[in-house]
Amino acid sequence: MIDKRLLGQLDVKLVALVITLIAIGIINLYSATVNLAGVGLPFYQRQLWWLGIGVVIGLLVFLVDYHYFEEFAYPFYFLSLLCIVCVLIYGMVVGGAQRWIKIGLFTFQPSELMKIALIFVLAHHFAKYTGRDGYRLRDLLIPAIITIIPVGLIAKQPDLGTALVLFFVFLSTVIFVKIRFRSLLILLMVVILATPFFWAGLKDYQRTRILTFLNPNMDPLGAGYHIIQSKIAVGSGGIWGKGYLHGTQCKLQFLPEHHTDFVFAVLGEEWGFVGCGVVLALYLTLILWGLNTSVRAKDRYGALLAFGITAMLFFHVVVNVGMVLGIMPVVGLPLPFLSYGGSSIIVTLMGIGILLNVRARRYMF
């Protein structure tokens, strides 16, 4: 089950890239939370614990031949789906959202696990059922149902950000596997026609977030406050930033959620345009590395796994940075490796383990 030759094929450059992002994340998180008074361990120390768990799980995912994941794709999917249903019944309510399950001293967010589960199932389906001349719309019925069910349940929590991640993974995978052009146009028309129903199904605060994205000043002390303070933080950083531990928006508590969804604003304020540019360059390298892994995978299933993970990471980075800069609505998505959050970092490192797995087995039989 575990091939010892695998360690010799480990992509050291990708590992170094991930370690660099993790190190930047811990350093930035320390600055973001050094003034926060809390119970128990400081946030950055808690993050180190979650990182340790994530590294162990990522290593296990790397060591096991990724073809075994195909055998357990549907059981993993239905288990994740069951956990999401349990959240809606027994989950913790925090800030008006019911997204977490409390197990002893720990809280877990099952919707994060569904990201990996959906990638497994979509990769399994499209690897098994290949469309020689491109997939027709009816060929996408099963993958669409597989995606819509968790998207609907997660949106009900409500967690619009994660629901959008799952939909983006589905849509990008469909394009990647080559859908017929006519079918793609019909699919896009369906999405456009469904937009009014999507808008009607949003919670009031979610609609307000979208409207304040278009004009933050319509509610500067309410829904627009996050965006305004985030833009002030990033803009005040200038070219070189104010210096490490010298960010005023964060230290004076003007910027909400500065250790989670808006952690990039802390980076921008303290390290400036140059620091943000370096981090974005690292993310770009990671995305390109993931796409390269997908293209060079030894089989279709491996290619789909790598592409799905890359699409997930891409969406997280683009949307998170976009909402911090005020060019996208605030939907509550963490920034991989930088934002605080146990479930998020564990799932992200699982994804990295899968990328390393697919990449290492290119030349193994």
Tab-separated table of C-alpha atoms in Angstrom:
chain	number	residue	atom	x	y	z
A	1	MET	CA	0.000	0.000	0.000
A	2	ILE	CA	2.865	2.370	0.808
A	3	ASP	CA	5.816	2.394	-1.598
A	4	LYS	CA	9.123	3.355	0.055
A	5	ARG	CA	10.433	4.638	-3.281
A	6	LEU	CA	7.904	7.444	-2.986
A	7	LEU	CA	10.111	9.514	-0.677
A	8	GLY	CA	12.742	9.661	-3.409
A	9	GLN	CA	10.166	11.253	-5.723
A	10	LEU	CA	9.054	13.885	-3.196
A	11	ASP	CA	8.842	17.336	-4.792
A	12	VAL	CA	11.158	19.257	-2.468
A	13	LYS	CA	10.513	22.568	-4.241
A	14	LEU	CA	6.771	22.332	-3.672
A	15	VAL	CA	7.361	21.424	-0.022
A	16	ALA	CA	9.693	24.426	0.363
A	17	LEU	CA	7.072	26.697	-1.229
A	18	VAL	CA	4.385	25.505	1.190
A	19	ILE	CA	6.711	25.825	4.209
A	20	THR	CA	7.492	29.411	3.164
A	21	LEU	CA	3.784	30.295	3.014
A	22	ILE	CA	3.173	28.610	6.377
A	23	ALA	CA	6.058	30.536	7.975
A	24	ILE	CA	4.740	33.836	6.603
A	25	GLY	CA	1.299	32.894	7.891
A	26	ILE	CA	2.490	32.215	11.450
A	27	ILE	CA	4.606	35.394	11.560
A	28	ASN	CA	1.691	37.461	10.252
A	29	LEU	CA	-0.818	35.755	12.566
A	30	TYR	CA	1.349	36.524	15.587
A	31	SER	CA	1.295	40.215	14.704
A	32	ALA	CA	-2.449	40.132	14.031
A	33	THR	CA	-3.312	38.526	17.374
A	34	VAL	CA	-0.579	39.658	19.775
A	35	ASN	CA	-2.946	42.205	21.350
A	36	LEU	CA	-5.995	39.942	21.447
A	37	ALA	CA	-6.933	38.761	24.921
A	38	GLY	CA	-8.350	35.244	24.938
A	39	VAL	CA	-8.776	32.097	26.970
A	40	GLY	CA	-6.106	29.423	26.661
A	41	LEU	CA	-3.296	29.403	24.133
A	42	PRO	CA	-2.639	32.430	21.895
A	43	PHE	CA	-4.031	32.125	18.380
A	44	TYR	CA	-0.667	31.551	16.718
A	45	GLN	CA	0.130	28.693	19.107
A	46	ARG	CA	-3.245	27.097	18.439
A	47	GLN	CA	-2.537	27.439	14.733
A	48	LEU	CA	0.769	25.612	15.233
A	49	TRP	CA	-1.123	22.725	16.826
A	50	TRP	CA	-3.518	22.575	13.890
A	51	LEU	CA	-0.578	22.782	11.503
A	52	GLY	CA	1.010	19.795	13.235
A	53	ILE	CA	-2.169	17.764	12.801
A	54	GLY	CA	-2.483	18.934	9.202
A	55	VAL	CA	1.108	17.966	8.375
A	56	VAL	CA	0.575	14.450	9.773
A	57	ILE	CA	-2.652	13.999	7.789
A	58	GLY	CA	-1.056	15.495	4.673
A	59	LEU	CA	1.883	13.094	5.017
A	60	LEU	CA	-0.463	10.109	5.292
A	61	VAL	CA	-2.376	11.300	2.223
A	62	PHE	CA	0.935	11.596	0.369
A	63	LEU	CA	2.137	8.103	1.301
A	64	VAL	CA	-1.015	6.218	0.270
A	65	ASP	CA	-1.381	5.572	-3.480
A	66	TYR	CA	-3.982	8.080	-4.664
A	67	HIS	CA	-5.816	5.349	-6.600
A	68	TYR	CA	-7.077	4.034	-3.252
A	69	PHE	CA	-8.924	7.317	-2.822
A	70	GLU	CA	-11.014	6.412	-5.865
A	71	GLU	CA	-12.331	3.289	-4.123
A	72	PHE	CA	-13.516	5.299	-1.114
A	73	ALA	CA	-14.671	8.427	-2.976
A	74	TYR	CA	-18.405	7.864	-2.525
A	75	PRO	CA	-18.245	6.602	1.099
A	76	PHE	CA	-16.135	9.669	1.950
A	77	TYR	CA	-18.625	11.909	0.142
A	78	PHE	CA	-21.673	10.489	1.927
A	79	LEU	CA	-19.897	10.622	5.291
A	80	SER	CA	-19.111	14.309	4.705
A	81	LEU	CA	-22.717	14.869	3.615
A	82	LEU	CA	-23.986	13.201	6.785
A	83	CYS	CA	-21.764	15.463	8.891
A	84	ILE	CA	-23.183	18.528	7.128
A	85	VAL	CA	-26.734	17.345	7.867
A	86	CYS	CA	-25.730	16.829	11.513
A	87	VAL	CA	-24.455	20.416	11.598
A	88	LEU	CA	-27.895	21.694	10.566
A	89	ILE	CA	-29.462	19.694	13.411
A	90	TYR	CA	-26.905	19.680	16.222
A	91	GLY	CA	-24.314	22.231	15.127
A	92	MET	CA	-23.012	25.183	17.115
A	93	VAL	CA	-24.415	28.609	16.298
A	94	VAL	CA	-21.738	31.305	16.199
A	95	GLY	CA	-22.475	34.796	14.905
A	96	GLY	CA	-25.802	33.675	13.431
A	97	ALA	CA	-24.209	30.838	11.420
A	98	GLN	CA	-24.560	27.126	12.195
A	99	ARG	CA	-21.396	25.635	10.673
A	100	TRP	CA	-19.523	23.773	13.403
A	101	ILE	CA	-19.742	20.519	15.331
A	102	LYS	CA	-18.224	20.457	18.808
A	103	ILE	CA	-16.357	17.249	19.683
A	104	GLY	CA	-14.973	17.456	23.212
A	105	LEU	CA	-12.654	20.451	23.368
A	106	PHE	CA	-12.491	20.799	19.591
A	107	THR	CA	-14.808	22.304	17.001
A	108	PHE	CA	-14.863	21.029	13.435
A	109	GLN	CA	-16.338	22.458	10.239
A	110	PRO	CA	-17.590	19.547	8.048
A	111	SER	CA	-18.143	21.789	5.026
A	112	GLU	CA	-14.350	22.078	4.747
A	113	LEU	CA	-14.087	18.295	4.424
A	114	MET	CA	-16.707	18.325	1.679
A	115	LYS	CA	-14.314	20.282	-0.542
A	116	ILE	CA	-11.956	17.288	-0.689
A	117	ALA	CA	-14.832	14.786	-0.846
A	118	LEU	CA	-16.387	16.535	-3.852
A	119	ILE	CA	-13.040	16.612	-5.662
A	120	PHE	CA	-12.639	12.857	-5.059
A	121	VAL	CA	-16.117	12.069	-6.402
A	122	LEU	CA	-15.909	14.342	-9.458
A	123	ALA	CA	-12.467	12.950	-10.333
A	124	HIS	CA	-13.795	9.395	-9.953
A	125	HIS	CA	-16.836	10.089	-12.138
A	126	PHE	CA	-15.059	11.880	-14.977
A	127	ALA	CA	-12.166	9.390	-14.964
A	128	LYS	CA	-14.611	6.490	-15.284
A	129	TYR	CA	-17.002	8.057	-17.797
A	130	THR	CA	-14.967	9.735	-20.516
A	131	GLY	CA	-16.617	11.756	-23.252
A	132	ARG	CA	-14.644	11.223	-26.450
A	133	ASP	CA	-16.164	14.159	-28.310
A	134	GLY	CA	-16.868	16.211	-25.228
A	135	TYR	CA	-19.530	15.832	-22.558
A	136	ARG	CA	-23.147	16.566	-23.392
A	137	LEU	CA	-25.389	18.342	-20.925
A	138	ARG	CA	-27.161	15.124	-19.939
A	139	ASP	CA	-23.772	13.559	-19.150
A	140	LEU	CA	-23.354	16.174	-16.427
A	141	LEU	CA	-26.604	15.358	-14.617
A	142	ILE	CA	-25.052	13.055	-11.991
A	143	PRO	CA	-22.040	15.331	-11.247
A	144	ALA	CA	-24.433	18.298	-11.032
A	145	ILE	CA	-26.677	16.524	-8.508
A	146	ILE	CA	-23.611	15.431	-6.522
A	147	THR	CA	-22.570	19.099	-6.338
A	148	ILE	CA	-25.960	20.759	-5.826
A	149	ILE	CA	-26.895	18.720	-2.728
A	150	PRO	CA	-23.952	19.849	-0.526
A	151	VAL	CA	-24.043	23.357	-2.032
A	152	GLY	CA	-27.678	23.726	-0.968
A	153	LEU	CA	-27.103	22.305	2.513
A	154	ILE	CA	-24.025	24.464	3.116
A	155	ALA	CA	-25.769	27.601	1.836
A	156	LYS	CA	-28.507	26.907	4.393
A	157	GLN	CA	-26.019	27.069	7.335
A	158	PRO	CA	-25.479	29.793	5.938
A	159	ASP	CA	-21.971	29.574	4.442
A	160	LEU	CA	-22.076	31.235	1.047
A	161	GLY	CA	-18.280	31.221	0.649
A	162	THR	CA	-17.843	27.441	0.905
A	163	ALA	CA	-20.928	26.852	-1.258
A	164	LEU	CA	-19.340	29.002	-3.974
A	165	VAL	CA	-16.058	27.077	-3.663
A	166	LEU	CA	-17.858	23.786	-4.344
A	167	PHE	CA	-19.727	25.260	-7.304
A	168	PHE	CA	-16.508	26.714	-8.736
A	169	VAL	CA	-14.722	23.347	-8.400
A	170	PHE	CA	-17.592	21.697	-10.293
A	171	LEU	CA	-17.737	24.337	-13.040
A	172	SER	CA	-13.959	24.476	-13.579
A	173	THR	CA	-13.718	20.660	-13.618
A	174	VAL	CA	-16.485	20.476	-16.227
A	175	ILE	CA	-14.561	22.907	-18.445
A	176	PHE	CA	-11.303	21.013	-17.822
A	177	VAL	CA	-12.727	17.650	-18.936
A	178	LYS	CA	-13.957	19.212	-22.184
A	179	ILE	CA	-17.663	19.923	-22.305
A	180	ARG	CA	-19.236	20.504	-25.709
A	181	PHE	CA	-19.414	24.196	-26.564
A	182	ARG	CA	-23.181	24.113	-27.037
A	183	SER	CA	-23.617	22.372	-23.693
A	184	LEU	CA	-21.380	24.957	-22.020
A	185	LEU	CA	-23.486	27.809	-23.405
A	186	ILE	CA	-26.679	26.152	-22.155
A	187	LEU	CA	-25.092	25.595	-18.739
A	188	LEU	CA	-24.058	29.250	-18.520
A	189	MET	CA	-27.576	30.338	-19.541
A	190	VAL	CA	-29.037	28.156	-16.779
A	191	VAL	CA	-26.690	29.803	-14.269
A	192	ILE	CA	-27.721	33.277	-15.479
A	193	LEU	CA	-31.439	32.424	-15.354
A	194	ALA	CA	-31.008	30.956	-11.867
A	195	THR	CA	-29.374	34.145	-10.551
A	196	PRO	CA	-32.671	35.835	-9.499
A	197	PHE	CA	-33.667	32.715	-7.542
A	198	PHE	CA	-30.197	32.637	-5.999
A	199	TRP	CA	-30.607	36.278	-4.958
A	200	ALA	CA	-34.038	35.571	-3.482
A	201	GLY	CA	-32.593	32.701	-1.446
A	202	LEU	CA	-29.869	34.806	0.166
A	203	LYS	CA	-30.092	35.915	3.776
A	204	ASP	CA	-30.639	39.642	4.350
A	205	TYR	CA	-27.071	40.149	5.602
A	206	GLN	CA	-25.684	38.369	2.519
A	207	ARG	CA	-27.596	40.680	0.181
A	208	THR	CA	-26.409	43.660	2.202
A	209	ARG	CA	-22.801	42.500	1.844
A	210	ILE	CA	-23.137	42.384	-1.940
A	211	LEU	CA	-24.804	45.804	-2.081
A	212	THR	CA	-22.200	47.359	0.201
A	213	PHE	CA	-19.481	45.854	-1.988
A	214	LEU	CA	-20.845	48.010	-4.799
A	215	ASN	CA	-21.055	51.019	-2.461
A	216	PRO	CA	-19.443	50.528	0.992
A	217	ASN	CA	-20.412	54.055	2.049
A	218	MET	CA	-24.121	53.170	2.011
A	219	ASP	CA	-23.572	51.522	5.421
A	220	PRO	CA	-20.134	52.660	6.648
A	221	LEU	CA	-20.701	51.611	10.269
A	222	GLY	CA	-22.458	48.336	9.434
A	223	ALA	CA	-22.028	45.972	6.492
A	224	GLY	CA	-19.575	48.299	4.722
A	225	TYR	CA	-17.327	48.667	7.771
A	226	HIS	CA	-15.159	45.609	7.000
A	227	ILE	CA	-14.411	46.733	3.454
A	228	ILE	CA	-13.698	50.351	4.398
A	229	GLN	CA	-11.331	49.460	7.243
A	230	SER	CA	-9.613	46.797	5.148
A	231	LYS	CA	-8.948	49.248	2.308
A	232	ILE	CA	-7.635	51.802	4.817
A	233	ALA	CA	-5.262	49.193	6.262
A	234	VAL	CA	-3.903	48.054	2.897
A	235	GLY	CA	-3.692	51.587	1.502
A	236	SER	CA	-1.879	52.967	4.551
A	237	GLY	CA	0.856	50.357	4.110
A	238	GLY	CA	2.200	52.137	1.039
A	239	ILE	CA	5.142	50.578	-0.795
A	240	TRP	CA	7.148	49.156	2.112
A	241	GLY	CA	4.555	49.013	4.895
A	242	LYS	CA	4.559	50.424	8.424
A	243	GLY	CA	6.807	47.684	9.752
A	244	TYR	CA	6.250	44.412	11.567
A	245	LEU	CA	4.013	44.762	14.662
A	246	HIS	CA	3.323	48.407	13.795
A	247	GLY	CA	-0.021	48.099	12.014
A	248	THR	CA	-2.475	50.529	13.616
A	249	GLN	CA	-5.735	49.305	12.045
A	250	CYS	CA	-5.129	45.885	13.529
A	251	LYS	CA	-3.557	46.852	16.848
A	252	LEU	CA	-6.249	49.433	17.627
A	253	GLN	CA	-9.001	46.931	16.739
A	254	PHE	CA	-10.428	48.988	13.876
A	255	LEU	CA	-10.269	46.026	11.483
A	256	PRO	CA	-12.662	43.158	12.358
A	257	GLU	CA	-11.754	39.512	11.669
A	258	HIS	CA	-8.139	40.528	11.077
A	259	HIS	CA	-6.820	37.090	12.066
A	260	THR	CA	-9.215	35.137	9.818
A	261	ASP	CA	-10.865	36.459	6.648
A	262	PHE	CA	-8.997	39.802	6.624
A	263	VAL	CA	-5.525	38.622	7.580
A	264	PHE	CA	-4.189	39.779	4.190
A	265	ALA	CA	-5.010	43.362	5.221
A	266	VAL	CA	-2.619	42.974	8.178
A	267	LEU	CA	0.081	41.853	5.756
A	268	GLY	CA	-0.606	44.813	3.471
A	269	GLU	CA	-0.485	47.359	6.286
A	270	GLU	CA	2.752	46.088	7.841
A	271	TRP	CA	4.664	44.884	4.758
A	272	GLY	CA	3.185	47.140	2.093
A	273	PHE	CA	2.907	46.609	-1.636
A	274	VAL	CA	6.215	44.755	-1.772
A	275	GLY	CA	5.235	42.250	0.916
A	276	CYS	CA	1.850	41.626	-0.696
A	277	GLY	CA	3.532	41.208	-4.069
A	278	VAL	CA	5.898	38.566	-2.701
A	279	VAL	CA	3.054	36.579	-1.119
A	280	LEU	CA	0.911	36.799	-4.257
A	281	ALA	CA	3.894	35.632	-6.320
A	282	LEU	CA	4.208	32.609	-4.021
A	283	TYR	CA	0.512	31.840	-4.465
A	284	LEU	CA	0.811	32.205	-8.234
A	285	THR	CA	3.742	29.785	-8.221
A	286	LEU	CA	1.692	27.307	-6.173
A	287	ILE	CA	-1.251	27.520	-8.597
A	288	LEU	CA	1.001	27.079	-11.646
A	289	TRP	CA	2.724	24.163	-9.898
A	290	GLY	CA	-0.659	22.554	-9.316
A	291	LEU	CA	-1.682	22.988	-12.953
A	292	ASN	CA	1.659	21.557	-14.069
A	293	THR	CA	1.066	18.558	-11.792
A	294	SER	CA	-2.346	18.050	-13.367
A	295	VAL	CA	-1.042	18.230	-16.930
A	296	ARG	CA	1.853	15.855	-16.210
A	297	ALA	CA	-0.091	13.310	-14.140
A	298	LYS	CA	0.299	9.720	-15.315
A	299	ASP	CA	-3.449	9.079	-15.612
A	300	ARG	CA	-6.778	10.867	-15.946
A	301	TYR	CA	-7.808	10.343	-12.322
A	302	GLY	CA	-4.589	11.873	-11.003
A	303	ALA	CA	-4.948	14.808	-13.396
A	304	LEU	CA	-8.493	15.487	-12.188
A	305	LEU	CA	-7.478	15.257	-8.528
A	306	ALA	CA	-4.624	17.731	-8.993
A	307	PHE	CA	-6.796	20.094	-11.028
A	308	GLY	CA	-9.594	20.031	-8.446
A	309	ILE	CA	-7.212	20.872	-5.594
A	310	THR	CA	-5.637	23.663	-7.650
A	311	ALA	CA	-9.056	25.108	-8.541
A	312	MET	CA	-10.021	25.110	-4.856
A	313	LEU	CA	-6.834	26.935	-3.828
A	314	PHE	CA	-7.143	29.397	-6.719
A	315	PHE	CA	-10.705	30.362	-5.780
A	316	HIS	CA	-9.791	30.846	-2.126
A	317	VAL	CA	-6.848	33.122	-2.924
A	318	VAL	CA	-8.584	35.216	-5.586
A	319	VAL	CA	-11.808	35.749	-3.625
A	320	ASN	CA	-10.109	36.402	-0.272
A	321	VAL	CA	-7.608	38.903	-1.659
A	322	GLY	CA	-10.361	40.431	-3.787
A	323	MET	CA	-12.658	41.056	-0.821
A	324	VAL	CA	-9.783	42.491	1.256
A	325	LEU	CA	-9.034	44.943	-1.560
A	326	GLY	CA	-12.723	45.779	-1.945
A	327	ILE	CA	-13.066	44.427	-5.490
A	328	MET	CA	-15.189	41.407	-4.473
A	329	PRO	CA	-18.074	40.938	-2.026
A	330	VAL	CA	-17.309	39.721	1.497
A	331	VAL	CA	-18.285	36.028	1.501
A	332	GLY	CA	-16.182	34.734	4.386
A	333	LEU	CA	-13.425	32.670	2.772
A	334	PRO	CA	-10.092	32.089	4.561
A	335	LEU	CA	-6.749	32.715	2.861
A	336	PRO	CA	-4.838	29.403	2.578
A	337	PHE	CA	-1.909	29.099	5.046
A	338	LEU	CA	-2.390	32.650	6.385
A	339	SER	CA	-5.867	32.759	7.941
A	340	TYR	CA	-6.451	31.296	11.386
A	341	GLY	CA	-8.625	28.174	11.418
A	342	GLY	CA	-8.079	24.518	12.249
A	343	SER	CA	-10.454	22.858	9.759
A	344	SER	CA	-9.255	25.113	6.953
A	345	ILE	CA	-5.519	24.497	7.442
A	346	ILE	CA	-5.998	20.732	7.820
A	347	VAL	CA	-8.009	20.476	4.591
A	348	THR	CA	-5.515	22.722	2.773
A	349	LEU	CA	-2.612	20.485	3.824
A	350	MET	CA	-4.625	17.431	2.758
A	351	GLY	CA	-4.867	19.070	-0.645
A	352	ILE	CA	-1.113	19.680	-0.738
A	353	GLY	CA	-0.585	16.018	0.205
A	354	ILE	CA	-2.704	15.011	-2.790
A	355	LEU	CA	-0.706	17.274	-5.133
A	356	LEU	CA	2.562	15.792	-3.855
A	357	ASN	CA	1.089	12.298	-4.209
A	358	VAL	CA	0.062	12.759	-7.837
A	359	ARG	CA	3.333	14.480	-8.714
A	360	ALA	CA	5.532	11.828	-7.069
A	361	ARG	CA	3.830	8.931	-8.865
A	362	ARG	CA	4.318	10.301	-12.370
A	363	TYR	CA	7.275	7.986	-12.986
A	364	MET	CA	6.228	5.064	-10.768
A	365	PHE	CA	4.441	1.950	-11.975
